[in-house]
Amino acid sequence: MTPTDAISLRDAYGELLLELAAADDRIVVLDADLAQSTRTAAFKARHPERYVNVGIAEQNMVSFAAGIALAKGIPFVNTFAAFLTRRAADQIALSVAYPELDVKFFGFHAGVNLGEDGATQQSVEDLGIMQAIPGIRVYAPVDAIDLDWCMRAALATPGPTYIRLARFPSPRQLGEAVESAGYRYLRTGSGPVVLTTGTIAAEVLQAVDQLVVESEPVAVIGVRQIKPIDPHLAATLAPVAEHLAVVEEHNVHGGLADALSTALDTAGLVHRIERIGVPDRFGESGAPRALLEHLGLAGDPLRERLQKWAESKPNNGALQE
């Protein structure tokens, strides 16, 4: 495959899982009766002794994973992001995060990918839930290149990890990254910066390429490590910290924008972030692409909002009483 070939993160996950499991027999896969959707069926066929289908019982699956971790295995827990982070939040917090167990969670079909199935299946708060639980590392890969990096980083770092995955094919993005960095440049530019995460990055890049900008060109950074934010990112953003935008297929609360704001606060940087995400509301039933446009996260609605932001000037004045 060439770098720009499109592949869904779940398909890439299935391939990477087989590769990593061949080299590490501690990996045990747990599934909630979704082997086809999570692409764990191939693992089941190759390593049946290391695969457990718990059934539609996500809370039990997390508790089961805690036991495997205590026995020195490395459980990979797989199900839809909505079912994992909402339904099993208590077990994740108390059975895994509190004792700091080495469990890797994979939340599939995150965002509004499951469009026609409606709000109960869509996950627009999963990053917020998982970030708020102490001790959990959180990743949201842009593409298959990022997913490879995230899975290897998760295996190399003991402790609980959450990796957010999407449903539809996503192009592999050409970009520049410092080795081991939790982010990479998807578009270089000396002007204001758009940060994004997850597969919505493809929509962001398309919108940015259509912007009419008279000043310096807009840069796009894909952030694949959400918690903890890479400490070098704040320093990178320091010159433009008052002219940033974050686009994410997640609630405007609790996602990348909040994580980035915290990192900039910690670095002592005055900043302004244009938050472009899902408004503080549940999703609704509809075709995924139509929902993204309806939410301002794709097509002309996204381009128009980014155009307005790019033309704005940072406010360097003092706060008015």
Coordinates of C-alpha atoms in Angstrom, one line a residue:
M1 CA 0.0 0.0 0.0
T2 CA 1.1 3.6 -0.7
P3 CA 0.9 6.1 2.1
T4 CA -2.3 7.7 0.7
D5 CA -4.2 4.4 0.3
A6 CA -7.4 4.4 2.3
I7 CA -8.0 1.7 4.9
S8 CA -10.4 1.7 7.9
L9 CA -8.8 1.7 11.3
R10 CA -10.7 -1.4 12.2
D11 CA -9.1 -3.3 9.2
A12 CA -5.7 -1.9 10.1
Y13 CA -6.3 -3.0 13.7
G14 CA -7.1 -6.6 12.7
E15 CA -3.8 -6.8 10.7
L16 CA -1.7 -5.2 13.4
L17 CA -3.2 -7.3 16.1
L18 CA -2.0 -10.5 14.3
E19 CA 1.4 -9.0 13.9
L20 CA 1.8 -8.0 17.5
A21 CA 0.3 -11.2 18.9
A22 CA 2.7 -13.3 16.9
A23 CA 5.6 -11.6 18.7
D24 CA 4.0 -11.4 22.2
D25 CA 2.1 -14.4 23.5
R26 CA 0.9 -12.4 26.5
I27 CA -1.7 -10.7 24.3
V28 CA -5.2 -12.1 25.0
V29 CA -8.2 -10.8 23.0
L30 CA -11.6 -10.2 24.6
D31 CA -14.7 -9.5 22.5
A32 CA -18.3 -8.7 23.2
D33 CA -19.9 -10.7 20.4
L34 CA -18.6 -8.3 17.8
A35 CA -15.7 -10.3 16.2
Q36 CA -16.7 -9.2 12.7
S37 CA -17.2 -5.5 13.5
T38 CA -14.0 -5.3 15.5
R39 CA -12.0 -7.5 13.0
T40 CA -10.9 -9.9 15.8
A41 CA -12.3 -12.9 13.9
A42 CA -8.9 -13.6 12.2
F43 CA -7.2 -13.6 15.6
K44 CA -9.8 -16.0 16.9
A45 CA -9.1 -18.4 14.0
R46 CA -5.3 -18.2 14.5
H47 CA -5.1 -18.1 18.3
P48 CA -8.3 -19.7 19.7
E49 CA -6.7 -20.4 23.0
R50 CA -6.0 -16.7 23.5
Y51 CA -9.5 -15.4 22.4
V52 CA -12.6 -15.1 24.7
N53 CA -16.0 -14.0 23.5
V54 CA -17.7 -12.8 26.7
G55 CA -20.9 -12.1 24.9
I56 CA -23.0 -8.9 25.2
A57 CA -21.7 -8.2 28.7
E58 CA -19.2 -5.3 28.5
Q59 CA -19.0 -4.8 32.2
N60 CA -18.1 -8.5 32.8
M61 CA -15.6 -8.3 29.9
V62 CA -13.7 -5.5 31.7
S63 CA -13.7 -7.4 35.0
F64 CA -12.5 -10.5 33.1
A65 CA -9.7 -8.4 31.6
A66 CA -8.6 -7.3 35.1
G67 CA -8.2 -10.9 36.1
I68 CA -6.1 -11.7 33.0
A69 CA -3.9 -8.7 33.7
L70 CA -3.4 -9.9 37.3
A71 CA -2.2 -13.2 35.8
K72 CA 0.4 -11.3 33.8
G73 CA -1.4 -11.4 30.5
I74 CA -2.1 -8.3 28.4
P75 CA -5.8 -8.2 27.6
F76 CA -7.0 -6.3 24.5
V77 CA -10.6 -5.4 25.2
N78 CA -12.7 -4.8 22.1
T79 CA -16.2 -3.4 21.5
F80 CA -18.0 -0.3 20.3
A81 CA -16.8 2.9 22.0
A82 CA -20.3 3.8 23.2
F83 CA -20.8 0.4 24.9
L84 CA -17.3 0.4 26.5
T85 CA -17.0 3.8 27.9
R86 CA -20.6 4.5 29.0
R87 CA -21.7 1.1 30.1
A88 CA -18.5 -0.2 31.7
A89 CA -17.1 3.1 33.1
D90 CA -17.3 1.9 36.7
Q91 CA -15.4 -1.4 36.0
I92 CA -12.8 0.5 34.0
A93 CA -12.2 2.9 36.8
L94 CA -12.3 0.6 39.8
S95 CA -11.2 -2.8 38.4
V96 CA -8.5 -1.6 36.0
A97 CA -7.4 2.1 36.5
Y98 CA -7.4 2.2 40.3
P99 CA -5.1 -0.9 40.6
E100 CA -3.1 0.4 37.5
L101 CA -3.5 -2.8 35.6
D102 CA -2.1 -3.3 32.1
V103 CA -5.3 -3.5 30.1
K104 CA -5.6 -2.1 26.5
F105 CA -9.1 -0.9 25.6
F106 CA -10.2 -0.4 22.0
G107 CA -13.3 1.6 21.3
F108 CA -14.7 1.0 17.8
H109 CA -17.1 3.1 15.7
A110 CA -16.5 6.2 17.7
G111 CA -18.0 9.5 16.9
V112 CA -21.1 9.5 14.7
N113 CA -19.9 6.6 12.5
L114 CA -22.9 4.5 13.4
G115 CA -25.2 7.2 12.0
E116 CA -28.4 5.4 11.2
D117 CA -28.4 3.6 14.6
G118 CA -28.8 6.9 16.4
A119 CA -27.6 8.4 19.6
T120 CA -27.5 5.2 21.7
Q121 CA -24.8 3.7 19.4
Q122 CA -22.9 6.9 18.7
S123 CA -20.0 7.9 21.0
V124 CA -19.3 11.6 21.2
E125 CA -18.2 11.6 24.9
D126 CA -15.8 8.7 25.1
L127 CA -12.6 10.7 25.1
G128 CA -14.0 12.9 27.9
I129 CA -15.0 9.8 30.0
M130 CA -11.6 8.1 29.6
Q131 CA -9.5 11.2 30.1
A132 CA -11.3 11.9 33.4
I133 CA -10.4 8.5 34.8
P134 CA -7.0 8.8 36.5
G135 CA -4.1 6.9 35.0
I136 CA -5.5 6.0 31.6
R137 CA -3.5 7.0 28.5
V138 CA -5.8 8.0 25.6
Y139 CA -5.0 7.8 21.9
A140 CA -7.1 8.8 18.8
P141 CA -5.2 7.9 15.6
V142 CA -5.7 9.8 12.4
D143 CA -5.0 6.9 10.1
A144 CA -3.4 3.5 9.9
I145 CA 0.1 5.0 10.3
D146 CA -0.9 6.5 13.6
L147 CA -2.7 3.4 14.7
D148 CA 0.6 1.4 14.3
W149 CA 2.4 4.0 16.4
C150 CA -0.4 4.1 19.0
M151 CA -0.6 0.3 19.4
R152 CA 3.2 -0.1 19.8
A153 CA 3.3 2.8 22.2
A154 CA 0.5 1.2 24.3
L155 CA 2.3 -2.1 24.4
A156 CA 5.6 -0.4 25.4
T157 CA 3.9 1.5 28.3
P158 CA 2.5 -0.6 31.1
G159 CA -0.9 0.5 32.4
P160 CA -4.4 1.1 31.1
T161 CA -4.8 2.5 27.6
Y162 CA -7.7 3.6 25.5
I163 CA -7.4 3.7 21.7
R164 CA -10.3 5.3 19.7
L165 CA -11.1 3.7 16.4
A166 CA -13.5 4.6 13.5
R167 CA -15.5 2.6 11.1
F168 CA -15.0 3.9 7.6
P169 CA -11.9 3.9 5.3
S170 CA -9.5 6.7 6.1
P171 CA -6.6 7.7 3.8
R172 CA -3.1 7.3 5.1
Q173 CA -1.9 10.8 5.4
L174 CA 1.5 12.0 4.5
G175 CA 2.9 14.0 7.3
E176 CA 6.0 14.9 9.3
A177 CA 6.5 13.7 12.9
V178 CA 9.4 13.8 15.3
E179 CA 10.2 10.2 16.2
S180 CA 8.1 9.1 19.2
A181 CA 6.1 12.4 19.1
G182 CA 2.4 12.2 20.0
Y183 CA 1.5 14.5 17.1
R184 CA 2.6 15.1 13.5
Y185 CA 2.2 17.9 10.9
L186 CA -0.3 16.9 8.2
R187 CA 0.1 20.3 6.5
T188 CA 3.0 22.7 7.2
G189 CA 2.4 26.4 7.3
S190 CA 3.7 29.5 9.1
G191 CA 0.2 30.9 9.9
P192 CA -2.5 29.9 12.3
V193 CA -2.8 26.2 13.3
V194 CA -5.7 23.8 13.1
L195 CA -5.4 20.7 15.3
T196 CA -7.4 17.6 14.8
T197 CA -7.6 14.0 15.9
G198 CA -9.1 10.8 14.6
T199 CA -10.3 10.2 11.0
I200 CA -12.1 13.5 10.8
A201 CA -8.6 14.8 9.8
A202 CA -9.4 13.9 6.2
E203 CA -12.3 16.3 6.2
V204 CA -10.1 19.0 7.9
L205 CA -7.4 18.7 5.3
Q206 CA -9.9 18.9 2.4
A207 CA -11.4 22.1 4.0
V208 CA -8.0 23.7 4.7
D209 CA -6.8 23.1 1.1
Q210 CA -9.9 25.1 -0.1
L211 CA -9.3 28.1 2.2
V212 CA -8.5 31.5 0.7
V213 CA -5.9 32.9 3.1
E214 CA -4.1 36.1 2.3
S215 CA -1.6 35.9 5.1
E216 CA 0.6 32.9 6.0
P217 CA -0.7 29.4 5.1
V218 CA -2.6 27.5 7.7
A219 CA -0.9 24.5 9.2
V220 CA -2.7 21.3 10.3
I221 CA -1.4 19.1 13.2
G222 CA -2.8 15.6 13.8
V223 CA -2.8 14.8 17.5
R224 CA -2.7 11.1 18.1
Q225 CA -1.9 11.1 21.8
I226 CA -4.6 12.9 23.7
K227 CA -3.6 12.0 27.3
P228 CA -1.0 12.9 28.2
I229 CA -0.6 15.6 25.5
D230 CA 3.0 15.5 24.2
P231 CA 4.8 18.1 26.3
H232 CA 6.6 19.4 23.2
L233 CA 3.3 20.4 21.5
A234 CA 2.8 23.4 23.8
A235 CA 6.2 24.8 22.9
T236 CA 5.5 24.2 19.2
L237 CA 2.3 26.2 19.4
A238 CA 3.6 29.0 21.5
P239 CA 4.0 31.5 18.7
V240 CA 0.4 31.1 17.5
A241 CA -1.3 30.1 20.7
E242 CA -3.8 32.9 20.4
H243 CA -5.0 31.7 16.9
L244 CA -5.8 28.0 17.2
A245 CA -8.7 25.9 16.0
V246 CA -9.5 22.3 17.1
V247 CA -11.8 20.1 14.9
E248 CA -12.9 16.9 16.5
E249 CA -15.7 14.3 16.0
H250 CA -16.5 14.6 19.7
N251 CA -18.4 16.7 22.1
V252 CA -16.8 20.2 22.4
H253 CA -16.4 19.4 26.1
G254 CA -13.9 16.8 27.3
G255 CA -12.0 16.0 24.1
L256 CA -8.9 17.3 22.4
A257 CA -9.7 21.0 22.8
D258 CA -10.0 20.6 26.6
A259 CA -6.8 18.5 26.7
L260 CA -4.9 21.1 24.6
S261 CA -6.2 24.0 26.7
T262 CA -5.0 22.3 29.9
A263 CA -1.5 21.7 28.3
L264 CA -1.3 25.3 27.2
D265 CA -2.4 26.5 30.7
T266 CA 0.3 24.3 32.3
A267 CA 2.9 25.9 30.0
G268 CA 1.8 29.3 31.0
L269 CA 0.7 30.3 27.5
V270 CA -2.2 32.7 26.8
H271 CA -4.3 31.1 24.2
R272 CA -7.5 31.1 22.2
I273 CA -9.1 28.0 20.7
E274 CA -11.9 27.9 18.2
R275 CA -13.7 24.7 19.2
I276 CA -15.3 23.0 16.2
G277 CA -16.9 19.7 17.4
V278 CA -20.2 18.2 18.3
P279 CA -22.3 20.7 20.3
D280 CA -23.2 19.8 23.8
R281 CA -26.0 17.4 22.7
F282 CA -26.6 13.8 21.8
G283 CA -26.4 12.6 18.2
E284 CA -29.3 11.6 16.0
S285 CA -30.2 9.1 13.4
G286 CA -28.9 9.8 9.8
A287 CA -26.4 8.9 7.2
P288 CA -22.9 9.5 8.8
R289 CA -21.7 11.9 6.1
A290 CA -25.0 13.9 6.3
L291 CA -24.6 14.1 10.1
L292 CA -21.0 15.4 9.9
E293 CA -22.2 18.2 7.6
H294 CA -25.2 18.9 9.8
L295 CA -22.8 19.2 12.8
G296 CA -20.4 21.5 10.8
L297 CA -17.7 18.9 10.7
A298 CA -17.5 18.2 6.9
G299 CA -17.9 19.7 3.5
D300 CA -18.9 23.4 3.0
P301 CA -20.1 24.0 6.6
L302 CA -16.6 23.0 7.9
R303 CA -14.8 25.0 5.2
E304 CA -16.9 28.1 5.9
R305 CA -16.3 28.0 9.6
L306 CA -12.6 27.5 9.2
Q307 CA -12.5 30.3 6.6
K308 CA -14.1 32.7 9.1
W309 CA -11.7 31.6 11.8
A310 CA -8.6 32.0 9.5
E311 CA -9.6 35.5 8.7
S312 CA -10.0 36.5 12.4
K313 CA -7.3 38.2 14.3
P314 CA -6.2 37.2 17.7
N315 CA -7.3 39.5 20.5
N316 CA -4.2 40.6 22.3
G317 CA -5.9 43.2 24.4
A318 CA -6.6 43.1 28.1
L319 CA -9.9 41.6 29.4
Q320 CA -12.6 44.2 29.7
E321 CA -14.6 44.4 33.0

